[in-house]
Amino acid sequence: MKNFFAAVLSAAAVIMMTGCSRGISVISGADAPAETTMATIEAVTEAPLPDISGLPTAEGEYLHEKWADVLTADEAARLNSYCEKLYRERLINTAVVITDDIGGKSPYDYAADSYDSIYEGRGSGLLLLINNDKGDDCLYRTGSALRAIPDGVEKVPLYWSTMDIMNGDCYSAILRILQLGENCPQYVFDNIGAFTDEELASLEEELAGRKSVYVLATSNGTDKSNEEICRSYFERRSDGKGFMIMLDTKSSTVTVVSDGNIPSEVAKAKTSADKLLKDGNAVGAVNEIVSATG
């Protein structure tokens, strides 16, 4: 994991950021490839920040520890609501941790431990650590977020976040990085890599046209039933309509929940879907259920 606010890597002029509350220094890198110079990055048009002022007040708490040191109460409330939007629409466990003491750990280990503490290490997640202790910040990703936000994707947002910090705007810097969560799927939530990139893209496109069928791929190692887990994700993601299809690779079973009774066609398709999943055909299992939903 690359340090987050530490540097724009391989740039001709690398701006080092040591947290929202400290200064900035410039390190030269004359040997950096032309395609990765700061001039090249700066030439990319700054992406507009999402307007999150109208989001409903969040029910959960997604900002942790020392956020009051760098954000106003209003800024924190808006970021908290945006984190909850990602939590519900992209099904990624989202958090911002701002601390001045990482207890001698590496930034990555502190971020990973924070994620484990907040979310019990489960699901797909995105956690931004702003480390005012040693100055090396970290963007921790796991599950589908790691796949949707691969190393390198953060370079341009990081550059513009650096500019935000230079202007004393920590709120925009944090929002700009959290916006990377929008890269995550809205309909297919693959926490375990059950689908190839091509399969994932194809399923996402198909289900986006339906707008009421969702897929969760996981391996249930909890004491909760597949029905409970599938239902909780359905209620978290949907507006109370449609279907959630859960593939559990541990038990090789498919679970389907909906806002009402499961249609008989879907119930019949489940037998075939279970067999397909057991045979390693996750896409076939999903298509079997999707076709039966009409």
PDB file of C-alpha atoms in Angstrom:
ATOM      1  CA  MET A   1       0.000   0.000   0.000  1.00  0.00           C
ATOM      2  CA  LYS A   2       1.395   3.370  -0.958  1.00  0.00           C
ATOM      3  CA  ASN A   3       1.540   6.085   1.643  1.00  0.00           C
ATOM      4  CA  PHE A   4      -1.328   8.402   0.830  1.00  0.00           C
ATOM      5  CA  PHE A   5      -0.535  12.020   1.564  1.00  0.00           C
ATOM      6  CA  ALA A   6       3.199  11.248   1.477  1.00  0.00           C
ATOM      7  CA  ALA A   7       4.014  11.868  -2.183  1.00  0.00           C
ATOM      8  CA  VAL A   8       2.992  11.890  -5.795  1.00  0.00           C
ATOM      9  CA  LEU A   9       5.243   9.025  -6.797  1.00  0.00           C
ATOM     10  CA  SER A  10       7.766   9.203  -9.661  1.00  0.00           C
ATOM     11  CA  ALA A  11       7.096  12.883 -10.307  1.00  0.00           C
ATOM     12  CA  ALA A  12       9.592  15.518 -11.405  1.00  0.00           C
ATOM     13  CA  ALA A  13       8.645  17.633  -8.421  1.00  0.00           C
ATOM     14  CA  VAL A  14       7.205  15.461  -5.683  1.00  0.00           C
ATOM     15  CA  ILE A  15       5.132  17.368  -3.157  1.00  0.00           C
ATOM     16  CA  MET A  16       5.437  15.717   0.249  1.00  0.00           C
ATOM     17  CA  MET A  17       2.415  16.182   2.470  1.00  0.00           C
ATOM     18  CA  THR A  18       2.660  15.300   6.112  1.00  0.00           C
ATOM     19  CA  GLY A  19      -0.930  15.450   7.236  1.00  0.00           C
ATOM     20  CA  CYS A  20      -3.552  18.169   7.165  1.00  0.00           C
ATOM     21  CA  SER A  21      -2.073  20.122  10.040  1.00  0.00           C
ATOM     22  CA  ARG A  22       1.569  20.417   8.968  1.00  0.00           C
ATOM     23  CA  GLY A  23       3.757  21.858   6.260  1.00  0.00           C
ATOM     24  CA  ILE A  24       4.756  20.801   2.757  1.00  0.00           C
ATOM     25  CA  SER A  25       8.173  20.343   1.209  1.00  0.00           C
ATOM     26  CA  VAL A  26       9.229  19.776  -2.399  1.00  0.00           C
ATOM     27  CA  ILE A  27      11.630  17.020  -3.416  1.00  0.00           C
ATOM     28  CA  SER A  28      13.161  16.982  -6.864  1.00  0.00           C
ATOM     29  CA  GLY A  29      13.328  13.882  -9.056  1.00  0.00           C
ATOM     30  CA  ALA A  30      15.079  14.720 -12.280  1.00  0.00           C
ATOM     31  CA  ASP A  31      15.176  11.113 -13.455  1.00  0.00           C
ATOM     32  CA  ALA A  32      11.409  10.613 -13.313  1.00  0.00           C
ATOM     33  CA  PRO A  33       9.865   9.389 -16.596  1.00  0.00           C
ATOM     34  CA  ALA A  34       8.228  12.138 -18.626  1.00  0.00           C
ATOM     35  CA  GLU A  35       4.831  10.451 -18.524  1.00  0.00           C
ATOM     36  CA  THR A  36       4.761  10.596 -14.735  1.00  0.00           C
ATOM     37  CA  THR A  37       6.003  14.141 -14.173  1.00  0.00           C
ATOM     38  CA  MET A  38       4.045  16.638 -12.141  1.00  0.00           C
ATOM     39  CA  ALA A  39       3.598  18.715 -15.301  1.00  0.00           C
ATOM     40  CA  THR A  40       1.846  15.771 -16.913  1.00  0.00           C
ATOM     41  CA  ILE A  41      -0.359  15.193 -13.876  1.00  0.00           C
ATOM     42  CA  GLU A  42      -1.170  18.895 -13.623  1.00  0.00           C
ATOM     43  CA  ALA A  43      -2.246  18.895 -17.265  1.00  0.00           C
ATOM     44  CA  VAL A  44      -5.119  16.576 -16.346  1.00  0.00           C
ATOM     45  CA  THR A  45      -8.263  18.563 -15.706  1.00  0.00           C
ATOM     46  CA  GLU A  46      -9.194  18.731 -12.056  1.00  0.00           C
ATOM     47  CA  ALA A  47     -12.203  16.493 -11.441  1.00  0.00           C
ATOM     48  CA  PRO A  48     -15.089  18.364  -9.823  1.00  0.00           C
ATOM     49  CA  LEU A  49     -15.891  17.444  -6.257  1.00  0.00           C
ATOM     50  CA  PRO A  50     -19.317  15.915  -5.649  1.00  0.00           C
ATOM     51  CA  ASP A  51     -21.943  18.175  -4.132  1.00  0.00           C
ATOM     52  CA  ILE A  52     -22.707  16.419  -0.860  1.00  0.00           C
ATOM     53  CA  SER A  53     -24.448  19.292   0.886  1.00  0.00           C
ATOM     54  CA  GLY A  54     -27.887  17.770   0.367  1.00  0.00           C
ATOM     55  CA  LEU A  55     -27.147  14.279   1.637  1.00  0.00           C
ATOM     56  CA  PRO A  56     -29.272  13.062   4.546  1.00  0.00           C
ATOM     57  CA  THR A  57     -27.695  13.059   7.987  1.00  0.00           C
ATOM     58  CA  ALA A  58     -25.801   9.822   8.491  1.00  0.00           C
ATOM     59  CA  GLU A  59     -27.075   7.264  10.956  1.00  0.00           C
ATOM     60  CA  GLY A  60     -23.620   5.773  11.525  1.00  0.00           C
ATOM     61  CA  GLU A  61     -20.271   7.213  12.581  1.00  0.00           C
ATOM     62  CA  TYR A  62     -17.531   7.043   9.961  1.00  0.00           C
ATOM     63  CA  LEU A  63     -15.048   9.673  11.195  1.00  0.00           C
ATOM     64  CA  HIS A  64     -12.852   8.536  14.053  1.00  0.00           C
ATOM     65  CA  GLU A  65     -10.420   9.898  16.651  1.00  0.00           C
ATOM     66  CA  LYS A  66      -9.049  13.424  16.049  1.00  0.00           C
ATOM     67  CA  TRP A  67     -11.239  14.695  13.218  1.00  0.00           C
ATOM     68  CA  ALA A  68     -12.105  17.854  15.151  1.00  0.00           C
ATOM     69  CA  ASP A  69      -8.459  18.951  14.842  1.00  0.00           C
ATOM     70  CA  VAL A  70      -8.742  19.462  11.073  1.00  0.00           C
ATOM     71  CA  LEU A  71     -12.464  19.762  10.265  1.00  0.00           C
ATOM     72  CA  THR A  72     -15.326  21.986  11.349  1.00  0.00           C
ATOM     73  CA  ALA A  73     -18.426  20.288  12.723  1.00  0.00           C
ATOM     74  CA  ASP A  74     -20.305  21.031   9.492  1.00  0.00           C
ATOM     75  CA  GLU A  75     -17.499  19.635   7.321  1.00  0.00           C
ATOM     76  CA  ALA A  76     -17.337  16.513   9.460  1.00  0.00           C
ATOM     77  CA  ALA A  77     -21.103  16.004   9.212  1.00  0.00           C
ATOM     78  CA  ARG A  78     -21.016  16.269   5.425  1.00  0.00           C
ATOM     79  CA  LEU A  79     -18.082  13.864   5.098  1.00  0.00           C
ATOM     80  CA  ASN A  80     -19.782  11.469   7.489  1.00  0.00           C
ATOM     81  CA  SER A  81     -22.897  11.512   5.293  1.00  0.00           C
ATOM     82  CA  TYR A  82     -20.797  10.893   2.181  1.00  0.00           C
ATOM     83  CA  CYS A  83     -19.105   7.919   3.848  1.00  0.00           C
ATOM     84  CA  GLU A  84     -22.540   6.497   4.592  1.00  0.00           C
ATOM     85  CA  LYS A  85     -23.563   7.029   0.963  1.00  0.00           C
ATOM     86  CA  LEU A  86     -20.587   4.900  -0.141  1.00  0.00           C
ATOM     87  CA  TYR A  87     -21.380   2.390   2.607  1.00  0.00           C
ATOM     88  CA  ARG A  88     -24.929   1.928   1.300  1.00  0.00           C
ATOM     89  CA  GLU A  89     -24.648   2.433  -2.464  1.00  0.00           C
ATOM     90  CA  ARG A  90     -21.287   0.739  -3.059  1.00  0.00           C
ATOM     91  CA  LEU A  91     -21.429  -1.642  -0.071  1.00  0.00           C
ATOM     92  CA  ILE A  92     -17.931  -0.669   0.999  1.00  0.00           C
ATOM     93  CA  ASN A  93     -17.167  -0.222   4.666  1.00  0.00           C
ATOM     94  CA  THR A  94     -15.873   3.345   4.742  1.00  0.00           C
ATOM     95  CA  ALA A  95     -13.984   5.257   7.431  1.00  0.00           C
ATOM     96  CA  VAL A  96     -11.672   8.220   8.001  1.00  0.00           C
ATOM     97  CA  VAL A  97      -9.271   7.919  10.930  1.00  0.00           C
ATOM     98  CA  ILE A  98      -7.349  11.021  12.010  1.00  0.00           C
ATOM     99  CA  THR A  99      -4.817  10.443  14.762  1.00  0.00           C
ATOM    100  CA  ASP A 100      -1.735  11.952  16.365  1.00  0.00           C
ATOM    101  CA  ASP A 101      -0.487   8.670  17.829  1.00  0.00           C
ATOM    102  CA  ILE A 102      -0.143   5.414  15.896  1.00  0.00           C
ATOM    103  CA  GLY A 103       1.521   3.661  18.820  1.00  0.00           C
ATOM    104  CA  GLY A 104       4.776   2.786  17.107  1.00  0.00           C
ATOM    105  CA  LYS A 105       3.039   0.893  14.308  1.00  0.00           C
ATOM    106  CA  SER A 106       3.540   1.440  10.604  1.00  0.00           C
ATOM    107  CA  PRO A 107       0.813   3.565   8.980  1.00  0.00           C
ATOM    108  CA  TYR A 108      -0.412   0.542   7.039  1.00  0.00           C
ATOM    109  CA  ASP A 109      -0.622  -1.646  10.147  1.00  0.00           C
ATOM    110  CA  TYR A 110      -2.425   1.079  12.088  1.00  0.00           C
ATOM    111  CA  ALA A 111      -4.898   1.552   9.226  1.00  0.00           C
ATOM    112  CA  ALA A 112      -5.448  -2.199   8.927  1.00  0.00           C
ATOM    113  CA  ASP A 113      -5.917  -2.559  12.686  1.00  0.00           C
ATOM    114  CA  SER A 114      -8.351   0.369  12.668  1.00  0.00           C
ATOM    115  CA  TYR A 115     -10.360  -1.309   9.934  1.00  0.00           C
ATOM    116  CA  ASP A 116     -10.402  -4.567  11.906  1.00  0.00           C
ATOM    117  CA  SER A 117     -11.549  -2.700  15.012  1.00  0.00           C
ATOM    118  CA  ILE A 118     -14.298  -0.741  13.247  1.00  0.00           C
ATOM    119  CA  TYR A 119     -15.568  -3.418  10.863  1.00  0.00           C
ATOM    120  CA  GLU A 120     -14.168  -6.635  12.383  1.00  0.00           C
ATOM    121  CA  GLY A 121     -12.004  -7.015   9.274  1.00  0.00           C
ATOM    122  CA  ARG A 122     -15.008  -8.061   7.206  1.00  0.00           C
ATOM    123  CA  GLY A 123     -16.387  -7.126   3.815  1.00  0.00           C
ATOM    124  CA  SER A 124     -14.919  -4.716   1.293  1.00  0.00           C
ATOM    125  CA  GLY A 125     -13.576  -1.501   2.684  1.00  0.00           C
ATOM    126  CA  LEU A 126     -11.917   1.861   2.187  1.00  0.00           C
ATOM    127  CA  LEU A 127     -10.213   3.541   5.147  1.00  0.00           C
ATOM    128  CA  LEU A 128      -8.276   6.792   4.954  1.00  0.00           C
ATOM    129  CA  LEU A 129      -5.715   7.258   7.716  1.00  0.00           C
ATOM    130  CA  ILE A 130      -4.476  10.799   8.307  1.00  0.00           C
ATOM    131  CA  ASN A 131      -1.427  10.261  10.442  1.00  0.00           C
ATOM    132  CA  ASN A 132      -0.454  13.378  12.375  1.00  0.00           C
ATOM    133  CA  ASP A 133       2.042  11.307  14.382  1.00  0.00           C
ATOM    134  CA  LYS A 134       4.697  10.409  11.810  1.00  0.00           C
ATOM    135  CA  GLY A 135       3.245  12.168   8.789  1.00  0.00           C
ATOM    136  CA  ASP A 136       2.825   9.170   6.484  1.00  0.00           C
ATOM    137  CA  ASP A 137      -0.859   8.851   5.636  1.00  0.00           C
ATOM    138  CA  CYS A 138      -2.391   5.714   4.185  1.00  0.00           C
ATOM    139  CA  LEU A 139      -5.317   4.709   1.997  1.00  0.00           C
ATOM    140  CA  TYR A 140      -6.248   1.195   3.109  1.00  0.00           C
ATOM    141  CA  ARG A 141      -8.382  -0.884   0.738  1.00  0.00           C
ATOM    142  CA  THR A 142      -9.683  -4.407   0.923  1.00  0.00           C
ATOM    143  CA  GLY A 143     -12.027  -6.655  -1.047  1.00  0.00           C
ATOM    144  CA  SER A 144     -13.797  -5.051  -3.993  1.00  0.00           C
ATOM    145  CA  ALA A 145     -12.358  -1.624  -3.104  1.00  0.00           C
ATOM    146  CA  LEU A 146      -8.822  -2.933  -3.618  1.00  0.00           C
ATOM    147  CA  ARG A 147      -9.817  -4.216  -7.028  1.00  0.00           C
ATOM    148  CA  ALA A 148     -11.734  -1.104  -8.058  1.00  0.00           C
ATOM    149  CA  ILE A 149      -9.016   1.282  -6.840  1.00  0.00           C
ATOM    150  CA  PRO A 150      -5.736  -0.370  -7.894  1.00  0.00           C
ATOM    151  CA  ASP A 151      -2.353   1.171  -7.211  1.00  0.00           C
ATOM    152  CA  GLY A 152      -1.796   4.181  -9.458  1.00  0.00           C
ATOM    153  CA  VAL A 153      -5.412   5.293  -9.726  1.00  0.00           C
ATOM    154  CA  GLU A 154      -4.888   7.664  -6.826  1.00  0.00           C
ATOM    155  CA  LYS A 155      -2.070   9.695  -8.467  1.00  0.00           C
ATOM    156  CA  VAL A 156      -4.179  12.438 -10.052  1.00  0.00           C
ATOM    157  CA  PRO A 157      -6.596  12.837  -7.111  1.00  0.00           C
ATOM    158  CA  LEU A 158      -3.551  12.901  -4.853  1.00  0.00           C
ATOM    159  CA  TYR A 159      -2.044  15.782  -6.814  1.00  0.00           C
ATOM    160  CA  TRP A 160      -5.200  17.874  -6.517  1.00  0.00           C
ATOM    161  CA  SER A 161      -5.581  16.926  -2.855  1.00  0.00           C
ATOM    162  CA  THR A 162      -2.081  18.262  -2.362  1.00  0.00           C
ATOM    163  CA  MET A 163      -3.222  21.542  -3.888  1.00  0.00           C
ATOM    164  CA  ASP A 164      -6.209  21.569  -1.509  1.00  0.00           C
ATOM    165  CA  ILE A 165      -3.887  21.158   1.460  1.00  0.00           C
ATOM    166  CA  MET A 166      -1.639  23.955   0.223  1.00  0.00           C
ATOM    167  CA  ASN A 167      -4.761  26.130   0.226  1.00  0.00           C
ATOM    168  CA  GLY A 168      -5.607  25.047   3.770  1.00  0.00           C
ATOM    169  CA  ASP A 169      -8.619  23.003   2.684  1.00  0.00           C
ATOM    170  CA  CYS A 170      -8.415  19.625   4.419  1.00  0.00           C
ATOM    171  CA  TYR A 171     -12.123  19.006   3.853  1.00  0.00           C
ATOM    172  CA  SER A 172     -11.769  19.011   0.055  1.00  0.00           C
ATOM    173  CA  ALA A 173      -8.601  16.934   0.239  1.00  0.00           C
ATOM    174  CA  ILE A 174     -10.379  14.192   2.203  1.00  0.00           C
ATOM    175  CA  LEU A 175     -13.498  14.336   0.019  1.00  0.00           C
ATOM    176  CA  ARG A 176     -11.407  14.070  -3.133  1.00  0.00           C
ATOM    177  CA  ILE A 177      -9.847  10.826  -1.937  1.00  0.00           C
ATOM    178  CA  LEU A 178     -13.082   9.370  -0.605  1.00  0.00           C
ATOM    179  CA  GLN A 179     -14.520  10.027  -4.060  1.00  0.00           C
ATOM    180  CA  LEU A 180     -12.361   7.149  -5.292  1.00  0.00           C
ATOM    181  CA  GLY A 181     -14.989   4.951  -3.676  1.00  0.00           C
ATOM    182  CA  GLU A 182     -17.281   5.871  -6.579  1.00  0.00           C
ATOM    183  CA  ASN A 183     -15.102   3.564  -8.694  1.00  0.00           C
ATOM    184  CA  CYS A 184     -16.605   0.596  -6.859  1.00  0.00           C
ATOM    185  CA  PRO A 185     -19.552  -1.288  -8.422  1.00  0.00           C
ATOM    186  CA  GLN A 186     -23.154  -0.496  -7.558  1.00  0.00           C
ATOM    187  CA  TYR A 187     -24.739  -3.853  -8.346  1.00  0.00           C
ATOM    188  CA  VAL A 188     -22.120  -6.619  -8.154  1.00  0.00           C
ATOM    189  CA  PHE A 189     -20.252  -6.811  -4.854  1.00  0.00           C
ATOM    190  CA  ASP A 190     -17.436  -9.310  -5.199  1.00  0.00           C
ATOM    191  CA  ASN A 191     -15.697  -9.486  -1.827  1.00  0.00           C
ATOM    192  CA  ILE A 192     -13.625 -12.571  -2.680  1.00  0.00           C
ATOM    193  CA  GLY A 193     -12.669 -12.355  -6.366  1.00  0.00           C
ATOM    194  CA  ALA A 194     -15.263 -14.846  -7.590  1.00  0.00           C
ATOM    195  CA  PHE A 195     -15.485 -13.109 -10.982  1.00  0.00           C
ATOM    196  CA  THR A 196     -12.859 -12.082 -13.511  1.00  0.00           C
ATOM    197  CA  ASP A 197     -12.647  -8.397 -14.412  1.00  0.00           C
ATOM    198  CA  GLU A 198     -14.487  -9.087 -17.657  1.00  0.00           C
ATOM    199  CA  GLU A 199     -17.228 -11.071 -15.920  1.00  0.00           C
ATOM    200  CA  LEU A 200     -17.640  -8.403 -13.277  1.00  0.00           C
ATOM    201  CA  ALA A 201     -17.929  -5.622 -15.860  1.00  0.00           C
ATOM    202  CA  SER A 202     -20.451  -7.604 -17.906  1.00  0.00           C
ATOM    203  CA  LEU A 203     -22.637  -8.439 -14.897  1.00  0.00           C
ATOM    204  CA  GLU A 204     -22.462  -4.853 -13.625  1.00  0.00           C
ATOM    205  CA  GLU A 205     -23.616  -3.545 -17.002  1.00  0.00           C
ATOM    206  CA  GLU A 206     -26.478  -6.024 -17.219  1.00  0.00           C
ATOM    207  CA  LEU A 207     -27.736  -5.421 -13.695  1.00  0.00           C
ATOM    208  CA  ALA A 208     -27.418  -1.649 -14.058  1.00  0.00           C
ATOM    209  CA  GLY A 209     -30.119  -1.946 -16.706  1.00  0.00           C
ATOM    210  CA  ARG A 210     -32.401  -3.754 -14.288  1.00  0.00           C
ATOM    211  CA  LYS A 211     -31.660  -1.516 -11.284  1.00  0.00           C
ATOM    212  CA  SER A 212     -33.266  -3.889  -8.802  1.00  0.00           C
ATOM    213  CA  VAL A 213     -31.084  -7.004  -8.747  1.00  0.00           C
ATOM    214  CA  TYR A 214     -27.854  -7.119  -6.749  1.00  0.00           C
ATOM    215  CA  VAL A 215     -25.169  -9.766  -6.356  1.00  0.00           C
ATOM    216  CA  LEU A 216     -22.938 -10.437  -3.355  1.00  0.00           C
ATOM    217  CA  ALA A 217     -20.070 -12.923  -3.634  1.00  0.00           C
ATOM    218  CA  THR A 218     -18.547 -13.902  -0.318  1.00  0.00           C
ATOM    219  CA  SER A 219     -17.298 -16.731   1.870  1.00  0.00           C
ATOM    220  CA  ASN A 220     -19.352 -16.912   5.036  1.00  0.00           C
ATOM    221  CA  GLY A 221     -17.073 -17.603   7.959  1.00  0.00           C
ATOM    222  CA  THR A 222     -19.365 -16.015  10.534  1.00  0.00           C
ATOM    223  CA  ASP A 223     -21.927 -17.502  12.899  1.00  0.00           C
ATOM    224  CA  LYS A 224     -24.707 -15.821  10.901  1.00  0.00           C
ATOM    225  CA  SER A 225     -26.791 -17.724   8.364  1.00  0.00           C
ATOM    226  CA  ASN A 226     -26.528 -16.917   4.670  1.00  0.00           C
ATOM    227  CA  GLU A 227     -30.115 -15.726   4.844  1.00  0.00           C
ATOM    228  CA  GLU A 228     -29.242 -13.210   7.575  1.00  0.00           C
ATOM    229  CA  ILE A 229     -26.217 -11.878   5.733  1.00  0.00           C
ATOM    230  CA  CYS A 230     -28.000 -11.659   2.394  1.00  0.00           C
ATOM    231  CA  ARG A 231     -30.945  -9.894   4.008  1.00  0.00           C
ATOM    232  CA  SER A 232     -28.726  -7.369   5.781  1.00  0.00           C
ATOM    233  CA  TYR A 233     -26.937  -6.463   2.551  1.00  0.00           C
ATOM    234  CA  PHE A 234     -30.247  -6.232   0.685  1.00  0.00           C
ATOM    235  CA  GLU A 235     -31.676  -3.828   3.257  1.00  0.00           C
ATOM    236  CA  ARG A 236     -28.465  -1.807   3.255  1.00  0.00           C
ATOM    237  CA  ARG A 237     -28.265  -1.466  -0.530  1.00  0.00           C
ATOM    238  CA  SER A 238     -31.780  -1.511  -1.917  1.00  0.00           C
ATOM    239  CA  ASP A 239     -34.736   0.816  -1.620  1.00  0.00           C
ATOM    240  CA  GLY A 240     -36.801  -2.135  -0.422  1.00  0.00           C
ATOM    241  CA  LYS A 241     -37.467  -3.529  -3.884  1.00  0.00           C
ATOM    242  CA  GLY A 242     -35.890  -6.219  -6.015  1.00  0.00           C
ATOM    243  CA  PHE A 243     -33.578  -9.131  -5.231  1.00  0.00           C
ATOM    244  CA  MET A 244     -30.219  -9.762  -3.590  1.00  0.00           C
ATOM    245  CA  ILE A 245     -28.360 -12.860  -4.809  1.00  0.00           C
ATOM    246  CA  MET A 246     -25.638 -14.127  -2.480  1.00  0.00           C
ATOM    247  CA  LEU A 247     -23.014 -16.629  -3.578  1.00  0.00           C
ATOM    248  CA  ASP A 248     -21.310 -18.319  -0.636  1.00  0.00           C
ATOM    249  CA  THR A 249     -18.243 -20.128  -1.933  1.00  0.00           C
ATOM    250  CA  LYS A 250     -17.601 -21.745   1.438  1.00  0.00           C
ATOM    251  CA  SER A 251     -20.824 -23.756   1.357  1.00  0.00           C
ATOM    252  CA  SER A 252     -21.233 -23.609  -2.446  1.00  0.00           C
ATOM    253  CA  THR A 253     -24.786 -22.394  -2.042  1.00  0.00           C
ATOM    254  CA  VAL A 254     -26.828 -19.565  -3.513  1.00  0.00           C
ATOM    255  CA  THR A 255     -29.208 -17.521  -1.364  1.00  0.00           C
ATOM    256  CA  VAL A 256     -31.842 -15.139  -2.696  1.00  0.00           C
ATOM    257  CA  VAL A 257     -33.864 -12.603  -0.722  1.00  0.00           C
ATOM    258  CA  SER A 258     -36.389 -10.038  -1.882  1.00  0.00           C
ATOM    259  CA  ASP A 259     -38.895  -7.522  -0.630  1.00  0.00           C
ATOM    260  CA  GLY A 260     -41.615 -10.179  -0.632  1.00  0.00           C
ATOM    261  CA  ASN A 261     -42.096 -13.860  -1.292  1.00  0.00           C
ATOM    262  CA  ILE A 262     -39.553 -15.480  -3.598  1.00  0.00           C
ATOM    263  CA  PRO A 263     -41.261 -16.319  -6.927  1.00  0.00           C
ATOM    264  CA  SER A 264     -41.528 -20.030  -7.674  1.00  0.00           C
ATOM    265  CA  GLU A 265     -39.383 -19.590 -10.804  1.00  0.00           C
ATOM    266  CA  VAL A 266     -36.538 -18.211  -8.701  1.00  0.00           C
ATOM    267  CA  ALA A 267     -36.901 -20.984  -6.134  1.00  0.00           C
ATOM    268  CA  LYS A 268     -36.649 -23.591  -8.899  1.00  0.00           C
ATOM    269  CA  ALA A 269     -33.640 -21.852 -10.453  1.00  0.00           C
ATOM    270  CA  LYS A 270     -31.810 -21.992  -7.126  1.00  0.00           C
ATOM    271  CA  THR A 271     -31.237 -25.749  -7.435  1.00  0.00           C
ATOM    272  CA  SER A 272     -29.472 -25.303 -10.758  1.00  0.00           C
ATOM    273  CA  ALA A 273     -27.593 -22.266  -9.455  1.00  0.00           C
ATOM    274  CA  ASP A 274     -26.265 -24.223  -6.463  1.00  0.00           C
ATOM    275  CA  LYS A 275     -24.907 -26.890  -8.791  1.00  0.00           C
ATOM    276  CA  LEU A 276     -23.295 -24.345 -11.087  1.00  0.00           C
ATOM    277  CA  LEU A 277     -21.618 -22.617  -8.152  1.00  0.00           C
ATOM    278  CA  LYS A 278     -20.372 -25.933  -6.789  1.00  0.00           C
ATOM    279  CA  ASP A 279     -18.880 -26.641 -10.220  1.00  0.00           C
ATOM    280  CA  GLY A 280     -17.050 -23.295 -10.104  1.00  0.00           C
ATOM    281  CA  ASN A 281     -19.335 -21.442 -12.491  1.00  0.00           C
ATOM    282  CA  ALA A 282     -20.217 -18.340 -10.471  1.00  0.00           C
ATOM    283  CA  VAL A 283     -21.391 -16.379 -13.520  1.00  0.00           C
ATOM    284  CA  GLY A 284     -23.655 -19.215 -14.577  1.00  0.00           C
ATOM    285  CA  ALA A 285     -25.143 -19.375 -11.090  1.00  0.00           C
ATOM    286  CA  VAL A 286     -25.936 -15.648 -11.145  1.00  0.00           C
ATOM    287  CA  ASN A 287     -27.398 -15.784 -14.654  1.00  0.00           C
ATOM    288  CA  GLU A 288     -29.608 -18.695 -13.663  1.00  0.00           C
ATOM    289  CA  ILE A 289     -31.223 -16.625 -10.910  1.00  0.00           C
ATOM    290  CA  VAL A 290     -31.301 -13.351 -12.843  1.00  0.00           C
ATOM    291  CA  SER A 291     -33.115 -14.998 -15.748  1.00  0.00           C
ATOM    292  CA  ALA A 292     -35.725 -16.348 -13.354  1.00  0.00           C
ATOM    293  CA  THR A 293     -36.421 -12.917 -11.852  1.00  0.00           C
ATOM    294  CA  GLY A 294     -37.997 -11.854 -15.145  1.00  0.00           C
TER     295      GLY A 294
END
